[in-house]
mmCIF file of C-alpha atoms in Angstrom:
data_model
loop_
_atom_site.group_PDB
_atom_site.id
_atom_site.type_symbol
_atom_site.label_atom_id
_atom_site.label_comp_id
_atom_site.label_asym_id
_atom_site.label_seq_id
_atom_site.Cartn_x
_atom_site.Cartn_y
_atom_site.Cartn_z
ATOM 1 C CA UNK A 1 82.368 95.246 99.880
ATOM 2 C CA UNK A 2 84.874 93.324 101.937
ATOM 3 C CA UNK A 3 87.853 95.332 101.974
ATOM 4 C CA UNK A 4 91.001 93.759 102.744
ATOM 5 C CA UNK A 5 90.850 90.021 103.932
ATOM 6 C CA UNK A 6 93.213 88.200 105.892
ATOM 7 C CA UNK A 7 93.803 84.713 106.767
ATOM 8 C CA UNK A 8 93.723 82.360 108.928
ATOM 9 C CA UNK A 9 92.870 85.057 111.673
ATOM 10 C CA UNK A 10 95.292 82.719 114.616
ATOM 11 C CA UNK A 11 97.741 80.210 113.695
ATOM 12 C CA UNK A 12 100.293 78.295 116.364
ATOM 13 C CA UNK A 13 103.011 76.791 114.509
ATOM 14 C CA UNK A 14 106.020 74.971 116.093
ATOM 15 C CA UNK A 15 109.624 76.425 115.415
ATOM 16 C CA UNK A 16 110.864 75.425 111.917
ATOM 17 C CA UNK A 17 107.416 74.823 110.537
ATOM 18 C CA UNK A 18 106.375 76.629 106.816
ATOM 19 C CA UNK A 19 103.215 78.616 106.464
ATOM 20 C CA UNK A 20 101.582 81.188 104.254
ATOM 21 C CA UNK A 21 99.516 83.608 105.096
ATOM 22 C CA UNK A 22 96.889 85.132 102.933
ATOM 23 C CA UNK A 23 95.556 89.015 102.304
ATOM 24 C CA UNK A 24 92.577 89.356 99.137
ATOM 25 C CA UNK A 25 91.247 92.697 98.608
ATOM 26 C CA UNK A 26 88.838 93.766 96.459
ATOM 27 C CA UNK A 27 89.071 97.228 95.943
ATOM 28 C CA UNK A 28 91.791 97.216 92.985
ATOM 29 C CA UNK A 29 94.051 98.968 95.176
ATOM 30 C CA UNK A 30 97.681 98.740 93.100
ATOM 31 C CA UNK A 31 99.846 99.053 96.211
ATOM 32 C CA UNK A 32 99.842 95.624 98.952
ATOM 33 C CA UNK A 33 101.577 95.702 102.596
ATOM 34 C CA UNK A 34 102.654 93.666 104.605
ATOM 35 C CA UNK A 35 103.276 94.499 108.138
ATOM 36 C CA UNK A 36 104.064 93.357 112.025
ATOM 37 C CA UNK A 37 102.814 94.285 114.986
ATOM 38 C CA UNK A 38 104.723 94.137 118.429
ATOM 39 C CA UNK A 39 104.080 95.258 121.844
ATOM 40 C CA UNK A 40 105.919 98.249 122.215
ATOM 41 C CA UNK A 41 107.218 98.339 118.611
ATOM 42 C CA UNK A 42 104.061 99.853 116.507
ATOM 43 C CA UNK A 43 104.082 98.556 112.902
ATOM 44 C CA UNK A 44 106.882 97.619 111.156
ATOM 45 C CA UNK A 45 106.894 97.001 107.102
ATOM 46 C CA UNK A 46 108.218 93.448 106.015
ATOM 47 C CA UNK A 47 107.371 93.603 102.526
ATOM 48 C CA UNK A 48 104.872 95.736 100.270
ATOM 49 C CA UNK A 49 104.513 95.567 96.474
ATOM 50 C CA UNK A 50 103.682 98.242 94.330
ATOM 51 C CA UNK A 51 101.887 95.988 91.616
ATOM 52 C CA UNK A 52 100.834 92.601 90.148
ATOM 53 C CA UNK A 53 104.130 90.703 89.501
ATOM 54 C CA UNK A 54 106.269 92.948 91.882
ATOM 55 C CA UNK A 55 107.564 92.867 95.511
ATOM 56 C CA UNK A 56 110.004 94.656 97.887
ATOM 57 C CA UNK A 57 111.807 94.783 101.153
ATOM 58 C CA UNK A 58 110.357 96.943 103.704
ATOM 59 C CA UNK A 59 112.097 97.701 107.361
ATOM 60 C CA UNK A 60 111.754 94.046 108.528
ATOM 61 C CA UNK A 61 112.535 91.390 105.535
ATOM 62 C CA UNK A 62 114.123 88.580 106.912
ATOM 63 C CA UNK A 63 112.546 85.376 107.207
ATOM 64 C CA UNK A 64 109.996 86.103 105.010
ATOM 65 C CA UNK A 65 108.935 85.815 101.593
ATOM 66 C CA UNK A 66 105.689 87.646 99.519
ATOM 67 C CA UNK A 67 104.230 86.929 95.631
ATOM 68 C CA UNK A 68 102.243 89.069 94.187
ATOM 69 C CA UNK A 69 100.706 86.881 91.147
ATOM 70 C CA UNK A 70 97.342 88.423 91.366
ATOM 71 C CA UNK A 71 96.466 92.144 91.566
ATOM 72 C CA UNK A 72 94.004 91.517 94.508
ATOM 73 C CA UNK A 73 96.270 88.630 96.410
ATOM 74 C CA UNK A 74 99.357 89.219 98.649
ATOM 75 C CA UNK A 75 100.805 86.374 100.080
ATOM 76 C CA UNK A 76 103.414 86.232 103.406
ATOM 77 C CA UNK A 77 105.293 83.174 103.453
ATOM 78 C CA UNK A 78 107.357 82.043 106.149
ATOM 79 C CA UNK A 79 109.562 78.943 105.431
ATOM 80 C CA UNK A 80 110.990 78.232 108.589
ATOM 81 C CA UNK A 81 109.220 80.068 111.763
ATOM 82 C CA UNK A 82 111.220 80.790 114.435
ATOM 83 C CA UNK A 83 109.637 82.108 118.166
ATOM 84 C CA UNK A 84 110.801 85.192 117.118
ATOM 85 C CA UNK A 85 108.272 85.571 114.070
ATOM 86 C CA UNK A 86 105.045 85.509 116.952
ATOM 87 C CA UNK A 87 103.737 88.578 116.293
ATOM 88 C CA UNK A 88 100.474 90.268 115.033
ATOM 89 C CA UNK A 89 100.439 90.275 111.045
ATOM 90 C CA UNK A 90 98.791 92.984 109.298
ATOM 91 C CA UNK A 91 98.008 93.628 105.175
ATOM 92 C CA UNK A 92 97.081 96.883 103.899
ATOM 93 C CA UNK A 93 96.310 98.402 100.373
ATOM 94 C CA UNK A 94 96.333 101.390 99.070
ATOM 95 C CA UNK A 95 95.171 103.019 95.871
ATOM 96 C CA UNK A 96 98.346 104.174 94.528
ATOM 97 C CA UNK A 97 100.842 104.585 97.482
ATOM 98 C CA UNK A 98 100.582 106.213 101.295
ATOM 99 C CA UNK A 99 99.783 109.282 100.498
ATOM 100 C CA UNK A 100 95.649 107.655 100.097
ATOM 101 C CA UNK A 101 95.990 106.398 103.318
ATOM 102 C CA UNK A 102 96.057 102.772 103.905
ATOM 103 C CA UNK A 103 93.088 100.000 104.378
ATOM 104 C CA UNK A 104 93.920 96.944 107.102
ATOM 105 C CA UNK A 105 92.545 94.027 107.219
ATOM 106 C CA UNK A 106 92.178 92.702 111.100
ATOM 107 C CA UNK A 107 95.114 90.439 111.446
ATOM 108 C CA UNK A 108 96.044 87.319 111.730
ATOM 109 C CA UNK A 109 97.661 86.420 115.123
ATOM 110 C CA UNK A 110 100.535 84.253 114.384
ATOM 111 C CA UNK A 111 102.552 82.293 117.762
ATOM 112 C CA UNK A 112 105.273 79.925 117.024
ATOM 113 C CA UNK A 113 106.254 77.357 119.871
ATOM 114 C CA UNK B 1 116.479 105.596 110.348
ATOM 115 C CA UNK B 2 114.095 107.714 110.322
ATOM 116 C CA UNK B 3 111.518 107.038 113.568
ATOM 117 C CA UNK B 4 108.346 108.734 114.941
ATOM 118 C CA UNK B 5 107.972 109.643 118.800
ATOM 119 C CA UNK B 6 104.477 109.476 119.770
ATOM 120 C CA UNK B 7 103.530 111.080 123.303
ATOM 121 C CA UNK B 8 102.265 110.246 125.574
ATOM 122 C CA UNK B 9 102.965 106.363 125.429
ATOM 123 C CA UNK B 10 99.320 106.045 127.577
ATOM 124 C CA UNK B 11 97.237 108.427 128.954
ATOM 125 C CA UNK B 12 93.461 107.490 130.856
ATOM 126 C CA UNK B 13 90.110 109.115 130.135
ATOM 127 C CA UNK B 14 87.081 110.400 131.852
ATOM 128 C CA UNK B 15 84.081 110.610 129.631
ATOM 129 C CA UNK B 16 83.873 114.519 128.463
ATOM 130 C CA UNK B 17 87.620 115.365 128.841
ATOM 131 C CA UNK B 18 89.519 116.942 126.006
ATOM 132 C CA UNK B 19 92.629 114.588 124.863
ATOM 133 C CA UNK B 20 95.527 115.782 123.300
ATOM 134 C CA UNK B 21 99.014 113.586 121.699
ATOM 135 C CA UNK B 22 101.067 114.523 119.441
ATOM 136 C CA UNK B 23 104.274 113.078 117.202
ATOM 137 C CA UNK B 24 107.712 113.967 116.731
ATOM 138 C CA UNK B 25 110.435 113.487 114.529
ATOM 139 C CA UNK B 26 113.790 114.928 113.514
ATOM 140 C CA UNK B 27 112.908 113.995 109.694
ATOM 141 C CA UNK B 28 110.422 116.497 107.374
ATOM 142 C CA UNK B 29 107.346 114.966 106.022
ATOM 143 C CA UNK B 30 105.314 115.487 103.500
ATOM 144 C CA UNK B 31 102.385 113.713 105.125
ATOM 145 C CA UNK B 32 101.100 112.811 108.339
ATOM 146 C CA UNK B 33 98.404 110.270 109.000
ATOM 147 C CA UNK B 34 96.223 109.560 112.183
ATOM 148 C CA UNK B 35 95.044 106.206 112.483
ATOM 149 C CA UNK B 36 93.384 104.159 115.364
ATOM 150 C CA UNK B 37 93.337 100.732 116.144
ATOM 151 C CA UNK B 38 90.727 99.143 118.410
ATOM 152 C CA UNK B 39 91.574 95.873 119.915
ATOM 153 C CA UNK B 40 91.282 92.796 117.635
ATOM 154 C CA UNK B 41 91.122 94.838 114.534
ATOM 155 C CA UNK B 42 93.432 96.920 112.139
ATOM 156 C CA UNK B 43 94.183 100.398 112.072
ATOM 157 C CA UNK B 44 91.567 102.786 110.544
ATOM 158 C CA UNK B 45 92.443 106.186 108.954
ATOM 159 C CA UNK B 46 91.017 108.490 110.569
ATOM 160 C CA UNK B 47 92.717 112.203 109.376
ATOM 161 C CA UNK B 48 95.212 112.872 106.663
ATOM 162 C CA UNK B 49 97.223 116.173 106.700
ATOM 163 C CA UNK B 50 98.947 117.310 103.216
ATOM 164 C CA UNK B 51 100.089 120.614 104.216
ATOM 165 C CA UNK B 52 102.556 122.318 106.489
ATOM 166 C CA UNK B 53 99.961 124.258 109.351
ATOM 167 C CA UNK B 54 97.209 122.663 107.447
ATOM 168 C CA UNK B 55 94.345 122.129 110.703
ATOM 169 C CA UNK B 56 91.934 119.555 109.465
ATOM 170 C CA UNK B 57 88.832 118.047 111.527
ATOM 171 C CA UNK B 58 86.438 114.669 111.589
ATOM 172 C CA UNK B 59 83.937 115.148 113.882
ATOM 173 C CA UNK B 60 85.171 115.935 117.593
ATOM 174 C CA UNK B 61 89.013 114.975 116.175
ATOM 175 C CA UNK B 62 91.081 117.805 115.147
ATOM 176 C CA UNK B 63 94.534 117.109 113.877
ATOM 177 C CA UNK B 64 97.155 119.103 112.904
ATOM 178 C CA UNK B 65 100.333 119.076 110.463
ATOM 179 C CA UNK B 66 103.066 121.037 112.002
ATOM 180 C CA UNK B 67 104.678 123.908 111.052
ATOM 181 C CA UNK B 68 108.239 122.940 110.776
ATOM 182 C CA UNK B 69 107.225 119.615 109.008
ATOM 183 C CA UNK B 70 108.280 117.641 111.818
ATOM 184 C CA UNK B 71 105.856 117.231 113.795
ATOM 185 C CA UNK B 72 101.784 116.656 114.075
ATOM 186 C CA UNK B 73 99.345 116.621 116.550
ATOM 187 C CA UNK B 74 95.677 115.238 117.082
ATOM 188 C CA UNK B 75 92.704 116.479 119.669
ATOM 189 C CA UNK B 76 89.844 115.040 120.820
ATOM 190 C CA UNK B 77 87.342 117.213 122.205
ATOM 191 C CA UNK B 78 84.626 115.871 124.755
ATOM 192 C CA UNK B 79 85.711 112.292 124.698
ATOM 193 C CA UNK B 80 83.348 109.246 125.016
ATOM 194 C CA UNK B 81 83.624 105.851 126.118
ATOM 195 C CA UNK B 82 84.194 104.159 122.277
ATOM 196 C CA UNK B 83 87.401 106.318 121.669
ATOM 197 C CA UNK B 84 89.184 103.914 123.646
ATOM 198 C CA UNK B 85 92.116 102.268 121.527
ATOM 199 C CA UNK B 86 95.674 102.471 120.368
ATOM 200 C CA UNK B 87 96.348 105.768 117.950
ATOM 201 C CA UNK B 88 98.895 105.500 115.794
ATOM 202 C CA UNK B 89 100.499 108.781 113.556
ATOM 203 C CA UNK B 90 102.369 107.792 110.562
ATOM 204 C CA UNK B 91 103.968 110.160 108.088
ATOM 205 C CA UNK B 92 105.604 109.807 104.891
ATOM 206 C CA UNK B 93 108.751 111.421 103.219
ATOM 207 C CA UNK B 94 109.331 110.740 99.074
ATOM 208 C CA UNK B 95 113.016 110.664 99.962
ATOM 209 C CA UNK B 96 113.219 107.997 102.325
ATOM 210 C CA UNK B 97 111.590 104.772 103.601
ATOM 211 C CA UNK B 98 111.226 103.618 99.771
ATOM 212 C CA UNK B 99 108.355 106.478 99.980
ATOM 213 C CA UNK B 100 106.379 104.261 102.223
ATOM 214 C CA UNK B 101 104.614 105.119 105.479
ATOM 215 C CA UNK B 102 106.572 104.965 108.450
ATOM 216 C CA UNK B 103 104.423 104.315 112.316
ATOM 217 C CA UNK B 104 105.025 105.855 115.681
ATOM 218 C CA UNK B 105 104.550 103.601 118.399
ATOM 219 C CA UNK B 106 101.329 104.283 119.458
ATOM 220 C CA UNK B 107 99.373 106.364 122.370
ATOM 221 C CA UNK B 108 96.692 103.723 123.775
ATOM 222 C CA UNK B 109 94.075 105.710 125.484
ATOM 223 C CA UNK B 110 91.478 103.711 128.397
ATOM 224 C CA UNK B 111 89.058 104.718 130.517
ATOM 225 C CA UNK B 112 89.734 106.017 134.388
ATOM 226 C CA UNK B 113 89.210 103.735 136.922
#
């Protein structure tokens, strides 16, 4: 059983570059996350979706985009990085909302040049 | 917003102390989480507290939802070399935050020189 599976794990993009980065889990968790991790800042939602075909803004929203088209994928898009989006990226699931507790994957450590 | 004060930021630790941190806010919850994050990886749940005073235990880890709802708190008794890491409290209130978890900071725990 894999859990929650992000990636790439690292990524260096240069400023104004487009990626997409992936989470798969395979637990049938309904709920998806999408979160950042700074020094000094903890975790921060960007996005989370509460079900296949739906997404919404967390904390942190701008510059990025999610789809939800599969119940076990969550995608993070970023369409034009900026040296502001290096960060540590993490996805989560949950069964049906925070109260289960949330599964991470491990990251994926995103720096943008 | 609403925002979680973990103490202390960092503390160090000598095999077989007791550790103690704890989490603040001026919001109530209706949850409170302890995870901890070891480095490279994503968070892990490792208590979940339902209950106002509820006292709840995994192994030598004893955390505790507070009271006045504000507020939790997690032990570890008799500490050991691999509970080294970042712990992070999170907490959850239907009424705000879309009903999604919200993160302190952090308390990163390492071993004495």
């Amino acid at each position: 059983n894999a859990g929650v599976t992000q990636t790439p794990k690292f990524r260096v993009l240069k400023t104004g570059q487009s990626m997409t980065l992936l989470c798969a889990q395979d637990m049938n968790h309904e709920y998806m996350y999408w979160y950042r991790q700074d020094p000094g800042m903890g975790l921060r939602l960007i996005h989370y979706s509460v079900g296949e075909g739906t997404t919404a803004k967390g904390e942190v929203p701008d510059g990025y985009n999610v789809s939800r088209l599969k119940k076990q994928n969550f995608l993070l898009g970023l369409e034009s990085a900026a040296p502001s989006q290096t960060s540590v990226y993490f996805c989560a699931s949950s069964v049906q909302g925070p109260v289960d507790g949330y599964t991470f994957g491990s990251g994926t450590r995103l720096t943008v040049v | 917003g609403q925002q979680l004060n973990q103490s202390p930021q960092s503390m160090f630790i000598q095999e077989g102390e007791d550790v103690s941190m704890n989490c603040t806010s001026s919001s109530i919850f209706n949850t409170w989480l302890w995870y901890k994050q070891d480095p490279g990886e994503g968070p892990v749940l490792l208590i979940a507290l339902y209950k106002a005073g509820e006292l709840t235990s995994n192994g030598r880890l004893t955390a505790q939802f507070g009271i006045t709802r504000k507020d939790s708190f997690l032990n570890i008794s008799a500490s050991i070399p691999s509970d080294v890491g970042i712990y992070f409290c999170a907490a959850q209130n239907y009424g705000g935050s879309q009903g999604n978890l919200i993160f302190g900071k952090g308390t990163k725990l390492s071993v004495k020189p």
